[in-house]
Amino acid sequence: MSARSKARKRALDVLFAADVRGETQEQALEAEALRAAARPERASSWPYARDIVQGVIDHADEIDALISDHSTSWPLDRMPAVDRGILRIAVWESRYNPEVPIGVAIDEAVELAKELSTDDSPKFVNGLLTAITKDADRALQQD
């Protein structure tokens, strides 16, 4: 598993923990930062995981609006918490991190869904992220 894949999974752990514990993403990020400082053997995945979570926090309203606007079958608050986290990471990477190709962000999200969520989640995640991407492409073409 690549360092970035590990970081995505670690970022998902932070976002998921915040969601299920009912704490803010900022609180979960701070707690993970303390754990990271105490576990230097995991240091390689921490910087990018921190960047992802901070990016999701910084763009939370826009990210959640994109997910909500494109999810015709599930309101954001009804999605499994792991799927919400996966989608937030992929949207942040595809929209706000120019270092990550959109296809890579989608593929990584689908792989996380296969590994960690329900049998239906990979198809749902792929379809939703593809719809968000297509709308972004259309908007760029109109400009």
mmCIF file of C-alpha atoms in Angstrom:
data_model
loop_
_atom_site.group_PDB
_atom_site.id
_atom_site.type_symbol
_atom_site.label_atom_id
_atom_site.label_comp_id
_atom_site.label_asym_id
_atom_site.label_seq_id
_atom_site.Cartn_x
_atom_site.Cartn_y
_atom_site.Cartn_z
ATOM 1 C CA MET A 1 0.000 0.000 0.000
ATOM 2 C CA SER A 2 1.405 3.389 -0.993
ATOM 3 C CA ALA A 3 2.105 6.101 1.563
ATOM 4 C CA ARG A 4 -0.757 8.198 0.147
ATOM 5 C CA SER A 5 -3.155 5.249 0.370
ATOM 6 C CA LYS A 6 -2.171 4.775 4.014
ATOM 7 C CA ALA A 7 -2.671 8.482 4.617
ATOM 8 C CA ARG A 8 -6.152 8.363 3.050
ATOM 9 C CA LYS A 9 -7.100 5.472 5.294
ATOM 10 C CA ARG A 10 -5.733 7.306 8.303
ATOM 11 C CA ALA A 11 -7.654 10.460 7.355
ATOM 12 C CA LEU A 12 -10.774 8.336 7.000
ATOM 13 C CA ASP A 13 -10.187 6.967 10.505
ATOM 14 C CA VAL A 14 -10.118 10.542 11.847
ATOM 15 C CA LEU A 15 -13.250 11.642 9.984
ATOM 16 C CA PHE A 16 -15.098 8.442 10.896
ATOM 17 C CA ALA A 17 -14.131 8.760 14.563
ATOM 18 C CA ALA A 18 -15.426 12.315 14.682
ATOM 19 C CA ASP A 19 -18.669 11.260 13.034
ATOM 20 C CA VAL A 20 -19.461 8.292 15.267
ATOM 21 C CA ARG A 21 -18.273 9.934 18.491
ATOM 22 C CA GLY A 22 -20.205 13.107 17.819
ATOM 23 C CA GLU A 23 -17.122 15.276 18.148
ATOM 24 C CA THR A 24 -15.939 17.937 15.759
ATOM 25 C CA GLN A 25 -13.500 17.084 13.029
ATOM 26 C CA GLU A 26 -11.131 19.593 14.608
ATOM 27 C CA GLN A 27 -11.245 17.689 17.916
ATOM 28 C CA ALA A 28 -10.615 14.392 16.156
ATOM 29 C CA LEU A 29 -7.723 15.910 14.194
ATOM 30 C CA GLU A 30 -6.172 17.269 17.378
ATOM 31 C CA ALA A 31 -6.478 13.885 19.120
ATOM 32 C CA GLU A 32 -4.880 12.132 16.154
ATOM 33 C CA ALA A 33 -2.049 14.672 16.113
ATOM 34 C CA LEU A 34 -1.262 13.732 19.708
ATOM 35 C CA ARG A 35 -1.312 10.027 18.811
ATOM 36 C CA ALA A 36 0.908 10.708 15.804
ATOM 37 C CA ALA A 37 3.477 12.465 17.968
ATOM 38 C CA ALA A 38 3.578 9.436 20.261
ATOM 39 C CA ARG A 39 3.950 6.915 17.401
ATOM 40 C CA PRO A 40 6.903 7.918 15.227
ATOM 41 C CA GLU A 41 6.734 4.606 13.330
ATOM 42 C CA ARG A 42 3.575 5.924 11.650
ATOM 43 C CA ALA A 43 5.063 9.320 10.841
ATOM 44 C CA SER A 44 5.244 8.788 7.077
ATOM 45 C CA SER A 45 1.464 8.737 6.622
ATOM 46 C CA TRP A 46 0.643 11.533 9.045
ATOM 47 C CA PRO A 47 1.475 14.724 7.074
ATOM 48 C CA TYR A 48 -0.788 13.906 4.133
ATOM 49 C CA ALA A 49 -3.523 12.510 6.400
ATOM 50 C CA ARG A 50 -3.417 15.787 8.329
ATOM 51 C CA ASP A 51 -3.589 17.756 5.061
ATOM 52 C CA ILE A 52 -6.636 15.787 3.953
ATOM 53 C CA VAL A 53 -8.540 16.229 7.200
ATOM 54 C CA GLN A 54 -7.642 19.907 7.415
ATOM 55 C CA GLY A 55 -8.731 20.344 3.795
ATOM 56 C CA VAL A 56 -12.056 18.650 4.506
ATOM 57 C CA ILE A 57 -12.515 20.934 7.515
ATOM 58 C CA ASP A 58 -11.584 24.061 5.537
ATOM 59 C CA HIS A 59 -13.989 23.251 2.688
ATOM 60 C CA ALA A 60 -16.671 21.369 4.645
ATOM 61 C CA ASP A 61 -19.645 23.413 3.459
ATOM 62 C CA GLU A 62 -18.695 23.226 -0.223
ATOM 63 C CA ILE A 63 -17.813 19.523 -0.037
ATOM 64 C CA ASP A 64 -21.013 18.545 1.749
ATOM 65 C CA ALA A 65 -23.081 20.674 -0.648
ATOM 66 C CA LEU A 66 -21.547 18.911 -3.652
ATOM 67 C CA ILE A 67 -22.210 15.501 -2.147
ATOM 68 C CA SER A 68 -25.765 16.421 -1.166
ATOM 69 C CA ASP A 69 -26.566 18.001 -4.525
ATOM 70 C CA HIS A 70 -25.450 14.900 -6.426
ATOM 71 C CA SER A 71 -26.816 12.185 -4.168
ATOM 72 C CA THR A 72 -30.287 11.445 -5.427
ATOM 73 C CA SER A 73 -30.809 8.328 -3.344
ATOM 74 C CA TRP A 74 -29.286 9.123 0.040
ATOM 75 C CA PRO A 75 -29.282 12.349 2.047
ATOM 76 C CA LEU A 76 -25.858 13.026 3.540
ATOM 77 C CA ASP A 77 -27.010 12.343 7.103
ATOM 78 C CA ARG A 78 -28.456 8.942 6.083
ATOM 79 C CA MET A 79 -25.297 7.661 4.394
ATOM 80 C CA PRO A 80 -23.108 5.254 6.318
ATOM 81 C CA ALA A 81 -20.498 7.269 8.211
ATOM 82 C CA VAL A 82 -17.657 5.487 6.423
ATOM 83 C CA ASP A 83 -19.126 6.407 3.019
ATOM 84 C CA ARG A 84 -19.487 10.041 4.102
ATOM 85 C CA GLY A 85 -15.834 10.116 5.080
ATOM 86 C CA ILE A 86 -14.695 8.437 1.872
ATOM 87 C CA LEU A 87 -16.709 10.863 -0.251
ATOM 88 C CA ARG A 88 -15.436 13.898 1.650
ATOM 89 C CA ILE A 89 -11.840 12.809 1.140
ATOM 90 C CA ALA A 90 -12.320 12.117 -2.565
ATOM 91 C CA VAL A 91 -14.130 15.396 -3.188
ATOM 92 C CA TRP A 92 -11.414 17.328 -1.371
ATOM 93 C CA GLU A 93 -8.676 15.566 -3.327
ATOM 94 C CA SER A 94 -10.380 15.982 -6.689
ATOM 95 C CA ARG A 95 -11.435 19.613 -6.181
ATOM 96 C CA TYR A 96 -8.847 21.163 -3.884
ATOM 97 C CA ASN A 97 -5.628 19.171 -4.283
ATOM 98 C CA PRO A 98 -4.185 19.671 -7.769
ATOM 99 C CA GLU A 99 -1.464 17.087 -7.055
ATOM 100 C CA VAL A 100 -4.025 14.257 -7.197
ATOM 101 C CA PRO A 101 -5.554 13.354 -10.581
ATOM 102 C CA ILE A 102 -9.328 13.064 -10.396
ATOM 103 C CA GLY A 103 -9.219 9.448 -11.574
ATOM 104 C CA VAL A 104 -6.842 8.546 -8.772
ATOM 105 C CA ALA A 105 -9.081 10.214 -6.172
ATOM 106 C CA ILE A 106 -12.084 8.236 -7.445
ATOM 107 C CA ASP A 107 -10.189 4.932 -7.688
ATOM 108 C CA GLU A 108 -8.797 5.293 -4.174
ATOM 109 C CA ALA A 109 -12.265 6.111 -2.828
ATOM 110 C CA VAL A 110 -13.781 3.064 -4.497
ATOM 111 C CA GLU A 111 -11.020 0.856 -3.079
ATOM 112 C CA LEU A 112 -11.639 2.194 0.439
ATOM 113 C CA ALA A 113 -15.360 1.537 -0.003
ATOM 114 C CA LYS A 114 -14.639 -2.039 -1.146
ATOM 115 C CA GLU A 115 -12.413 -2.651 1.841
ATOM 116 C CA LEU A 116 -14.345 -0.889 4.577
ATOM 117 C CA SER A 117 -17.998 -0.440 3.695
ATOM 118 C CA THR A 118 -21.056 -2.287 2.418
ATOM 119 C CA ASP A 119 -21.286 -4.338 -0.769
ATOM 120 C CA ASP A 120 -23.267 -1.534 -2.436
ATOM 121 C CA SER A 121 -20.913 1.247 -1.390
ATOM 122 C CA PRO A 122 -18.238 0.967 -4.110
ATOM 123 C CA LYS A 123 -20.828 1.408 -6.864
ATOM 124 C CA PHE A 124 -22.528 4.245 -4.957
ATOM 125 C CA VAL A 125 -19.228 6.053 -4.284
ATOM 126 C CA ASN A 126 -18.082 5.658 -7.886
ATOM 127 C CA GLY A 127 -21.376 6.877 -9.327
ATOM 128 C CA LEU A 128 -21.602 9.880 -7.039
ATOM 129 C CA LEU A 129 -18.000 10.970 -7.591
ATOM 130 C CA THR A 130 -18.371 10.507 -11.352
ATOM 131 C CA ALA A 131 -21.482 12.715 -11.338
ATOM 132 C CA ILE A 132 -19.676 15.416 -9.353
ATOM 133 C CA THR A 133 -16.743 15.255 -11.770
ATOM 134 C CA LYS A 134 -18.967 15.455 -14.862
ATOM 135 C CA ASP A 135 -20.728 18.528 -13.506
ATOM 136 C CA ALA A 136 -17.390 20.171 -12.776
ATOM 137 C CA ASP A 137 -16.230 19.399 -16.327
ATOM 138 C CA ARG A 138 -19.433 20.908 -17.767
ATOM 139 C CA ALA A 139 -18.973 24.042 -15.682
ATOM 140 C CA LEU A 140 -15.407 24.460 -16.939
ATOM 141 C CA GLN A 141 -16.522 24.046 -20.546
ATOM 142 C CA GLN A 142 -19.159 26.749 -20.126
ATOM 143 C CA ASP A 143 -16.611 29.249 -18.822
#
